[in-house]
PDB file of C-alpha atoms in Angstrom:
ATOM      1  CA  UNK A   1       8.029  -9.859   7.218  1.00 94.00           C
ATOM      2  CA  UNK A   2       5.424 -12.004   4.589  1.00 96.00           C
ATOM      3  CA  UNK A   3       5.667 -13.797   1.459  1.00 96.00           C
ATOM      4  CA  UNK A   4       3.300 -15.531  -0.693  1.00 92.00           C
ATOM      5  CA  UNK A   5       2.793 -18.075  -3.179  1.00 93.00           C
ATOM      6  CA  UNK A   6      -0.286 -17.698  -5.529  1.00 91.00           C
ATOM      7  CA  UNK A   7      -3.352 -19.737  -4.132  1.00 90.00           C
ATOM      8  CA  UNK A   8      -6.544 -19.787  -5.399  1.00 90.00           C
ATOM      9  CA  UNK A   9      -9.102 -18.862  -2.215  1.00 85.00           C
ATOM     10  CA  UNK A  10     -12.756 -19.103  -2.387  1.00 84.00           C
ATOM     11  CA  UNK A  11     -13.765 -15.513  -1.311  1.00 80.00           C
ATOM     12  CA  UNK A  12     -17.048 -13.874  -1.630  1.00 75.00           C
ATOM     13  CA  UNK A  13     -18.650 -17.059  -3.702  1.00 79.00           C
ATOM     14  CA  UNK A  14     -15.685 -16.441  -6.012  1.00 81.00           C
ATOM     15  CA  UNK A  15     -12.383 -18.073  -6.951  1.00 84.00           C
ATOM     16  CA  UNK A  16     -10.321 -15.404  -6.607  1.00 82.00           C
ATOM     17  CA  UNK A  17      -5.991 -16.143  -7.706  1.00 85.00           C
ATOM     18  CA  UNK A  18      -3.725 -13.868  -5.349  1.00 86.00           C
ATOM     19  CA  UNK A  19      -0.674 -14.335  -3.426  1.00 86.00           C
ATOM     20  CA  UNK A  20      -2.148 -12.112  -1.361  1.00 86.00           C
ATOM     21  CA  UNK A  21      -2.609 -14.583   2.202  1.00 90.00           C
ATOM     22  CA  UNK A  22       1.378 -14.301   2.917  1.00 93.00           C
ATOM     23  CA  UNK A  23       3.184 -15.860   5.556  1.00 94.00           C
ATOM     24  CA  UNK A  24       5.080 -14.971   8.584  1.00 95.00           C
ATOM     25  CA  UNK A  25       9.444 -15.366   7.212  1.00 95.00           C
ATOM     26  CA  UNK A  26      11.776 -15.297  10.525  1.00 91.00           C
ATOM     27  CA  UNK A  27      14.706 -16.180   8.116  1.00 95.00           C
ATOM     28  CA  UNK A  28      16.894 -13.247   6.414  1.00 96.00           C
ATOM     29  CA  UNK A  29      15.193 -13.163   2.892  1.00 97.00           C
ATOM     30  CA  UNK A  30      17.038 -11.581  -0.107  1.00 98.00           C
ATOM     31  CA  UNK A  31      15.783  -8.396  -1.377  1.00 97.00           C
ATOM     32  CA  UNK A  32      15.667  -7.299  -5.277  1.00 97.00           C
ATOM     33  CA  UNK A  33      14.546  -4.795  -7.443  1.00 96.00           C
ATOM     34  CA  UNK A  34      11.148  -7.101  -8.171  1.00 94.00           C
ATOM     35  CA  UNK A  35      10.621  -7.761  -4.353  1.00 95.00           C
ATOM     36  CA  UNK A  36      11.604 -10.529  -1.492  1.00 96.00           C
ATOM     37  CA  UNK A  37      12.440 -13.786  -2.831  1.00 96.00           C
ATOM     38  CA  UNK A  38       9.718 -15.953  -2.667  1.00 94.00           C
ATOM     39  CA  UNK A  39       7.112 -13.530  -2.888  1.00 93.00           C
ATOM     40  CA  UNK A  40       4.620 -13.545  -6.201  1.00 87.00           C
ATOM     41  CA  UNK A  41       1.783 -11.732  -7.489  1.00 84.00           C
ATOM     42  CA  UNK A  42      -1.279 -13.031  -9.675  1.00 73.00           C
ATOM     43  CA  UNK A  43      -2.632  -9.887 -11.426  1.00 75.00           C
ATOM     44  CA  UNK A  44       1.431  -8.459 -13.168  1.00 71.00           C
ATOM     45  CA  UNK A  45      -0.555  -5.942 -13.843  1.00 73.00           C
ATOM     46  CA  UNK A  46      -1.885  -4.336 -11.380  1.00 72.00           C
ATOM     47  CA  UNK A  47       0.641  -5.602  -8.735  1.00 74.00           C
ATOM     48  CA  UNK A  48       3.755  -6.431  -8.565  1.00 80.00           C
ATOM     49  CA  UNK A  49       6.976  -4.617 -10.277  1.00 90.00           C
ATOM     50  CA  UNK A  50       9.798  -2.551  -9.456  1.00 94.00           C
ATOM     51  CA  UNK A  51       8.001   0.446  -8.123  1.00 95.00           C
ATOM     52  CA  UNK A  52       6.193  -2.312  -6.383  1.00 95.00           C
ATOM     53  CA  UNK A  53       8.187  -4.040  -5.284  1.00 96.00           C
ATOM     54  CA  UNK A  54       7.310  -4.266  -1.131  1.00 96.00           C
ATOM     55  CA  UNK A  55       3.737  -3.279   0.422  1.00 97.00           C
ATOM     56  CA  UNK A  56       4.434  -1.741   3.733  1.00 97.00           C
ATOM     57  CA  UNK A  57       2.039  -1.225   6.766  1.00 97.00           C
ATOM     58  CA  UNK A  58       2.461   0.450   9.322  1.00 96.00           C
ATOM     59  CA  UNK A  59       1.462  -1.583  12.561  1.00 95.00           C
ATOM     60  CA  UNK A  60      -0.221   0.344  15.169  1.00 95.00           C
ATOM     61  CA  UNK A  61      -2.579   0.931  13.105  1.00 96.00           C
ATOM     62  CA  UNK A  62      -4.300  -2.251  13.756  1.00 97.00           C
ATOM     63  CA  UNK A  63      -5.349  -1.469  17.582  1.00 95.00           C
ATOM     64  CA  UNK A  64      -6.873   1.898  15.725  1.00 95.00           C
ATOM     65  CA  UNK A  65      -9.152  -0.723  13.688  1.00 97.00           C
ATOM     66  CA  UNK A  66     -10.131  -2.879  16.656  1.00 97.00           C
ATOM     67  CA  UNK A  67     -11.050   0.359  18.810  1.00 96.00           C
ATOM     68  CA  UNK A  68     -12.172   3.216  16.229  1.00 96.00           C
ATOM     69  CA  UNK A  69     -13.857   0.700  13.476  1.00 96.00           C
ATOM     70  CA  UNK A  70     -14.433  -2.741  15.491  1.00 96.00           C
ATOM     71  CA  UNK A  71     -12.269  -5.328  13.620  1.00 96.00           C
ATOM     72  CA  UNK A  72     -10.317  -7.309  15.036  1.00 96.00           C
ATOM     73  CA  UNK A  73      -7.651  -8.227  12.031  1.00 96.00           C
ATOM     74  CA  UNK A  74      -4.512  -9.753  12.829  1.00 95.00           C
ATOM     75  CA  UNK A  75      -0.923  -8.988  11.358  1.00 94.00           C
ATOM     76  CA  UNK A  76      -0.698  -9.260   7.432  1.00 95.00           C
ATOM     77  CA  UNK A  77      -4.414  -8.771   7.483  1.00 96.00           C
ATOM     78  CA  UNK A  78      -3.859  -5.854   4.817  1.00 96.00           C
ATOM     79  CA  UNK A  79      -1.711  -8.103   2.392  1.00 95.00           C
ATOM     80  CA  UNK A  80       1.581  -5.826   3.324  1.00 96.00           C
ATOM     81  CA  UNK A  81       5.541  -8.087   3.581  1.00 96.00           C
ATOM     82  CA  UNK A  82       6.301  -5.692   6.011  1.00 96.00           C
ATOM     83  CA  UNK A  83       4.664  -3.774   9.133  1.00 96.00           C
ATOM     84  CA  UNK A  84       6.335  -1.607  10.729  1.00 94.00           C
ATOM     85  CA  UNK A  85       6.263  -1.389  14.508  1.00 89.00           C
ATOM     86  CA  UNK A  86       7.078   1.504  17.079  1.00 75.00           C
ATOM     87  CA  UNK A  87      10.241   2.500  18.806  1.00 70.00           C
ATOM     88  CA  UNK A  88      10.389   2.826  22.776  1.00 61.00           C
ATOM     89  CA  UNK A  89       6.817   2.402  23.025  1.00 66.00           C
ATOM     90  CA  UNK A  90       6.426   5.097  20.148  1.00 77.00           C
ATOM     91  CA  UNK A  91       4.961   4.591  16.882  1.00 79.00           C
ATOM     92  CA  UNK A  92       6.722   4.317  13.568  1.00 83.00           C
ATOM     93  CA  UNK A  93       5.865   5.845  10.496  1.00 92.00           C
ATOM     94  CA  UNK A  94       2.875   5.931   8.715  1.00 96.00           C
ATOM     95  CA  UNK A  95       0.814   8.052   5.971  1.00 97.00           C
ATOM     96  CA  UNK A  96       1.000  10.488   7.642  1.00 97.00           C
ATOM     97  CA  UNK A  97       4.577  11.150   8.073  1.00 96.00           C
ATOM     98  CA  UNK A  98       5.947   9.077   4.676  1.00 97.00           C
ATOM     99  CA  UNK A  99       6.627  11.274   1.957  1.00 98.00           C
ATOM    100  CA  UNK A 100       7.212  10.205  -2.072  1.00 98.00           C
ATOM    101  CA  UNK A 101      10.638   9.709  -2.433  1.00 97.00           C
ATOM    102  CA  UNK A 102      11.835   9.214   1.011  1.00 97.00           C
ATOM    103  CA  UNK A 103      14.549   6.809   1.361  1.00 98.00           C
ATOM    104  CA  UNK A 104      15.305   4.067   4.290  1.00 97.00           C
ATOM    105  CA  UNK A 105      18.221   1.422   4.843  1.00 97.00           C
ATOM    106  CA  UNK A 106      16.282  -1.677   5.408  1.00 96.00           C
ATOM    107  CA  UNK A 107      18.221  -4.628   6.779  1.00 95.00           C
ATOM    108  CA  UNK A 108      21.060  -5.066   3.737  1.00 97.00           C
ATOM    109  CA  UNK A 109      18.766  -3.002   1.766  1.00 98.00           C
ATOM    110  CA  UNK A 110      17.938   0.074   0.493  1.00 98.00           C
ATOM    111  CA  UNK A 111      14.447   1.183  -0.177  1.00 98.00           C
ATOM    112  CA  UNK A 112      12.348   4.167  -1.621  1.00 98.00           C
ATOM    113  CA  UNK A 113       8.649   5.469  -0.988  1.00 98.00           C
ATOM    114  CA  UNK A 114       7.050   5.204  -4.411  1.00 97.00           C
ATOM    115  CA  UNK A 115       3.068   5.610  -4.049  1.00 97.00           C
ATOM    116  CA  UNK A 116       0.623   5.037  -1.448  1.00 97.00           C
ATOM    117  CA  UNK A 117      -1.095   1.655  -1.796  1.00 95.00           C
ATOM    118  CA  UNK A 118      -4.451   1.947  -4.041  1.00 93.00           C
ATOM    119  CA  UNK A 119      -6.934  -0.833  -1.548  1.00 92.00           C
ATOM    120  CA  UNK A 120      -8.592  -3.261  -3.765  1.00 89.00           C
ATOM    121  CA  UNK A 121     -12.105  -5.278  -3.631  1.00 89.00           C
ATOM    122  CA  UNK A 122      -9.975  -8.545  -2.613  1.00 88.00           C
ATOM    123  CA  UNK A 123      -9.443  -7.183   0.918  1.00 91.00           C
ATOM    124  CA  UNK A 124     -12.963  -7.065   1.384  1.00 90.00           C
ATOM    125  CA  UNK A 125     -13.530 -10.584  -0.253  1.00 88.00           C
ATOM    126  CA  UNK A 126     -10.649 -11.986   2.204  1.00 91.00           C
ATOM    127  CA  UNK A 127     -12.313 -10.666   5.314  1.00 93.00           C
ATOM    128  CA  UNK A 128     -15.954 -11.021   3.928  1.00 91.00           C
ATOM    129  CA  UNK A 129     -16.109  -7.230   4.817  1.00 93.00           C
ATOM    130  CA  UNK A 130     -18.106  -5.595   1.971  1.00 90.00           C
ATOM    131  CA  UNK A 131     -16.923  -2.032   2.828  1.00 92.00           C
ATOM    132  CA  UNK A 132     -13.679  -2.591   4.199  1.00 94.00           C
ATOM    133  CA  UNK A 133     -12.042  -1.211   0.695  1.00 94.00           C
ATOM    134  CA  UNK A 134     -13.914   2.473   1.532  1.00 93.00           C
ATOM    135  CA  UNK A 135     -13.008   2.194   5.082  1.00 95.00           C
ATOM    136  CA  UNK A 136     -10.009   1.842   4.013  1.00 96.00           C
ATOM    137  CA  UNK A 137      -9.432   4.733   1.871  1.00 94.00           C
ATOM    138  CA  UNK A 138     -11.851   7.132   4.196  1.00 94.00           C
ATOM    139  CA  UNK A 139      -9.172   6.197   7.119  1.00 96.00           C
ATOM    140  CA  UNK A 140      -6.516   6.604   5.233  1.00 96.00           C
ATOM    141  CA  UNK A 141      -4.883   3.105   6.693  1.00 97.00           C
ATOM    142  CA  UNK A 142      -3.870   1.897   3.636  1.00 96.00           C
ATOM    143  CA  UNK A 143       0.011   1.018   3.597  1.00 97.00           C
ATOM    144  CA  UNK A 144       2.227   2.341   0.703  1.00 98.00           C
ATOM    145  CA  UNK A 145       4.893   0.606  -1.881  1.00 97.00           C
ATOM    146  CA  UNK A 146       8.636   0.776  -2.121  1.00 97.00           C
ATOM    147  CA  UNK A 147      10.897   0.327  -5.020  1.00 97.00           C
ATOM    148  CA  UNK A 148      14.781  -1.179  -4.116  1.00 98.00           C
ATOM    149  CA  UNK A 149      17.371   1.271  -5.112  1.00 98.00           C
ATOM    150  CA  UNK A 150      19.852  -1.206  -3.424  1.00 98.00           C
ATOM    151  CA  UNK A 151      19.396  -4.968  -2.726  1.00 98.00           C
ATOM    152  CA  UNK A 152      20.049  -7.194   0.021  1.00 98.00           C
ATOM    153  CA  UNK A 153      19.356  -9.465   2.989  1.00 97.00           C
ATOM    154  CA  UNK A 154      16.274  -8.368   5.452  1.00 97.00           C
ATOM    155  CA  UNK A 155      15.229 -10.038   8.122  1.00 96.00           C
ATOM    156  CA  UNK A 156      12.540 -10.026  10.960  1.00 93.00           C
ATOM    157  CA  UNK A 157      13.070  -7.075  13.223  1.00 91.00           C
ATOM    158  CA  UNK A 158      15.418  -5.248  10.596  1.00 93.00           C
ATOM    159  CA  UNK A 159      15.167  -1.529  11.739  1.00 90.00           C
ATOM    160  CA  UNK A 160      14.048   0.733   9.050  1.00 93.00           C
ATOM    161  CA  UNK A 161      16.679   3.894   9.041  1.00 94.00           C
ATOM    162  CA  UNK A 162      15.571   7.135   7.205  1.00 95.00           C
ATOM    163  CA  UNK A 163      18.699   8.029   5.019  1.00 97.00           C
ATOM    164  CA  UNK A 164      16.847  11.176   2.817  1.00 97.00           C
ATOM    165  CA  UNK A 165      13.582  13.220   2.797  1.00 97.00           C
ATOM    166  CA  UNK A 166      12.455  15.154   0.212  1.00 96.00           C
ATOM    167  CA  UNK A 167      11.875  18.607   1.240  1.00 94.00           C
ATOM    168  CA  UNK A 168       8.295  19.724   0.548  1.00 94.00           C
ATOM    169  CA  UNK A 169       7.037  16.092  -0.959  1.00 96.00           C
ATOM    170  CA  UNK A 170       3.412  15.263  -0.047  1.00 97.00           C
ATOM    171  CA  UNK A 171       2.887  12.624   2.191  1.00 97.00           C
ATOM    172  CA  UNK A 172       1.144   8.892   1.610  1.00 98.00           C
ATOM    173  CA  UNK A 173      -1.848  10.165   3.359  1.00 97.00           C
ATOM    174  CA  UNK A 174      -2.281  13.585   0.976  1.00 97.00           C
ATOM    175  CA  UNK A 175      -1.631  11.626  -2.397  1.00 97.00           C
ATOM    176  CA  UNK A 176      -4.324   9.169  -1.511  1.00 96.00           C
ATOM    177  CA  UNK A 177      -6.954  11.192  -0.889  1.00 97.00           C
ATOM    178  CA  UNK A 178      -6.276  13.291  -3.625  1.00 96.00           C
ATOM    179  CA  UNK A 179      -6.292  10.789  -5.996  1.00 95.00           C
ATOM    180  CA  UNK A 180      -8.659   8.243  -4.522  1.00 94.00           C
ATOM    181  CA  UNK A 181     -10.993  10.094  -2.231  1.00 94.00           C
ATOM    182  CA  UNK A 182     -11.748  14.117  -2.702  1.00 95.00           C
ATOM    183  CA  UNK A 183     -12.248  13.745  -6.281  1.00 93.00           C
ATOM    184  CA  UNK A 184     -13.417  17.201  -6.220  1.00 94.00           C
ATOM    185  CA  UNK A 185     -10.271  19.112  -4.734  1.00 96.00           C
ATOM    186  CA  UNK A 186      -9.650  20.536  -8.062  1.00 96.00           C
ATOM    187  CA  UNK A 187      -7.038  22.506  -6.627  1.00 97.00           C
ATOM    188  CA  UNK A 188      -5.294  19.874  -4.947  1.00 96.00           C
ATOM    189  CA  UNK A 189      -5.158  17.747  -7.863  1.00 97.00           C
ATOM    190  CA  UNK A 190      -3.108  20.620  -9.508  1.00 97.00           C
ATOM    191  CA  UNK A 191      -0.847  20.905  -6.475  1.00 95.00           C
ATOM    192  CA  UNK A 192       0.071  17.041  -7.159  1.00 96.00           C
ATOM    193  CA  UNK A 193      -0.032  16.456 -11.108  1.00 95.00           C
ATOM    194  CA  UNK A 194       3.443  17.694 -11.761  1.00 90.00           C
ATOM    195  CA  UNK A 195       4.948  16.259  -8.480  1.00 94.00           C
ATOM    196  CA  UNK A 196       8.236  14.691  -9.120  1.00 93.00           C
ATOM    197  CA  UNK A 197       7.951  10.805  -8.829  1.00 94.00           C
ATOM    198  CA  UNK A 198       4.350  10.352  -8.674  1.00 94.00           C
ATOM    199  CA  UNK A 199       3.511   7.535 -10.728  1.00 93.00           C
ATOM    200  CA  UNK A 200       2.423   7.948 -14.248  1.00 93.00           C
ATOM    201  CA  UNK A 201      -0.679   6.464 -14.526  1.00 91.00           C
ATOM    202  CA  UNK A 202      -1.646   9.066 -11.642  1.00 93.00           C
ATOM    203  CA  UNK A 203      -0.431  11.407 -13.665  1.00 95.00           C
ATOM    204  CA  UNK A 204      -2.320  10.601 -15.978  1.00 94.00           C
ATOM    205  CA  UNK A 205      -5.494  10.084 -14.231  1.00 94.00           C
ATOM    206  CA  UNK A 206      -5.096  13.350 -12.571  1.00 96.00           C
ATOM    207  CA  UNK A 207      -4.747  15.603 -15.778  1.00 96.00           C
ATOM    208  CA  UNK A 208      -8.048  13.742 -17.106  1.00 96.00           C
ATOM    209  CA  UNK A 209      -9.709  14.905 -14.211  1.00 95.00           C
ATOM    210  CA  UNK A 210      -8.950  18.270 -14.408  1.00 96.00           C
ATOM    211  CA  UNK A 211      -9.580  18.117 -18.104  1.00 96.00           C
ATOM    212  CA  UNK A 212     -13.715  17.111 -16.915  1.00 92.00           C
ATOM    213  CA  UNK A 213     -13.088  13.275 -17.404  1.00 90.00           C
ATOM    214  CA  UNK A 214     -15.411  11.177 -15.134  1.00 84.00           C
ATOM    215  CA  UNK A 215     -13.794   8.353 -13.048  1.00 85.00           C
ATOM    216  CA  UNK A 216     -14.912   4.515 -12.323  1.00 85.00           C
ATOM    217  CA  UNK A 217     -13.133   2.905  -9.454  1.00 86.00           C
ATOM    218  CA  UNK A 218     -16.026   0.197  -9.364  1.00 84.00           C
ATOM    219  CA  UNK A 219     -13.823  -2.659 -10.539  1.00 83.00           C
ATOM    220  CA  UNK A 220     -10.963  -1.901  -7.892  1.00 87.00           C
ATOM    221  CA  UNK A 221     -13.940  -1.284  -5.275  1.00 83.00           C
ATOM    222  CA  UNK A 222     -16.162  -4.137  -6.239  1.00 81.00           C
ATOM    223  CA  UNK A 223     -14.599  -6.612  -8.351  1.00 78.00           C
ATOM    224  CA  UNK A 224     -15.086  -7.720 -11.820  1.00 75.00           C
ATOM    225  CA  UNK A 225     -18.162  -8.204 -13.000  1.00 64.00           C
ATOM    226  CA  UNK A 226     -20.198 -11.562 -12.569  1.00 53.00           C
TER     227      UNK A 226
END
């Protein structure tokens, strides 16, 4: 489990504001609706919030990064507060297998799947990786977001109990490469507009598309412009 205060860091020849860098908690931390006490964000509006409100990762993917794309990234590397690790030598969830709307006891807490994460260029900056943002999204490794339906204490080692599962809810991995990767699967992009929960700029975005509108992802890729 991570926090983070907002530093600035000198990535990529930039100063770059993010609370991004978070560190390791042992302590029980208190849960809310906006996130784990303790824990800020720089850009409100693009991060942060209650459907926001924790970045979770799930942890065996990093061996798959050492061995399948040859970085060796420690624990937090991806800017999540929490990653998840196996049961019994078996591992937990991931894209894959996390569908919107799912719900978990965390700790004290109660949590629900709200959107896969959407990588930005500030990974890449962090790491001084200038593709790591597309490897990202091509792998599909990218962690997802939570909102709290119930606060309360979570510590370290917490197990993460799956209360409720939508039936027939697309999974992490599906939404993101929908949305952020096979720009051209027309059809899937009218599977997910109307999915219940999906997020409403998605919505959004998605109905554009189908309507002909042409996308730029080059600031979330790249950066702003120097």
């Amino acid at each position: 489990m991570r926090t983070g205060r907002v530093r600035t860091h000198q990535w990529a020849g930039r100063a770059v504001p993010s609370a991004a860098v978070k560190d390791e908690v042992a302590e029980p931390v208190w849960l809310d609706t906006l996130g784990l006490a303790g824990d800020e964000q720089a850009d409100r509006r693009n991060h942060g919030g209650p459907d926001k409100a924790l970045l979770v990762y799930a942890g065996h993917h990093y061996p798959r990064w050492r061995l399948d794309e040859g970085l060796d990234l420690p624990f937090g590397a991806f800017f999540e507060n929490i990653t998840l690790a196996g049961v019994a030598g078996r591992p937990g969830p991931d894209e894959t297998t996390v569908v919107l709307g799912e719900t978990w006891r965390l700790g004290g807490a109660v949590v629900q799947v709200s959107q896969p994460r959407s990588p930005c260029y500030k990974l890449a900056s962090r790491w001084g990786v200038a593709d790591l943002v597309v490897r990202v999204q091509r792998t599909g490794w990218s962690g997802w977001y939570v909102r709290v339906l119930a606060p309360g204490l979570v510590t370290k080692g917490d197990a993460v109990e799956l209360l409720e599962r939508p039936v027939g809810a697309p999974t992490m991995a599906e939404i993101a490469r929908i949305v952020n990767v096979d720009k051209h699967d027309l059809d899937g992009a009218r599977r997910l507009v109307d999915t219940p929960g999906l997020p409403e700029r998605w919505h959004r975005k998605l109905l554009a598309r189908l309507a002909g509108a042409t996308e730029d992802d080059s600031t979330r890729l790249l950066g702003p412009a120097q």
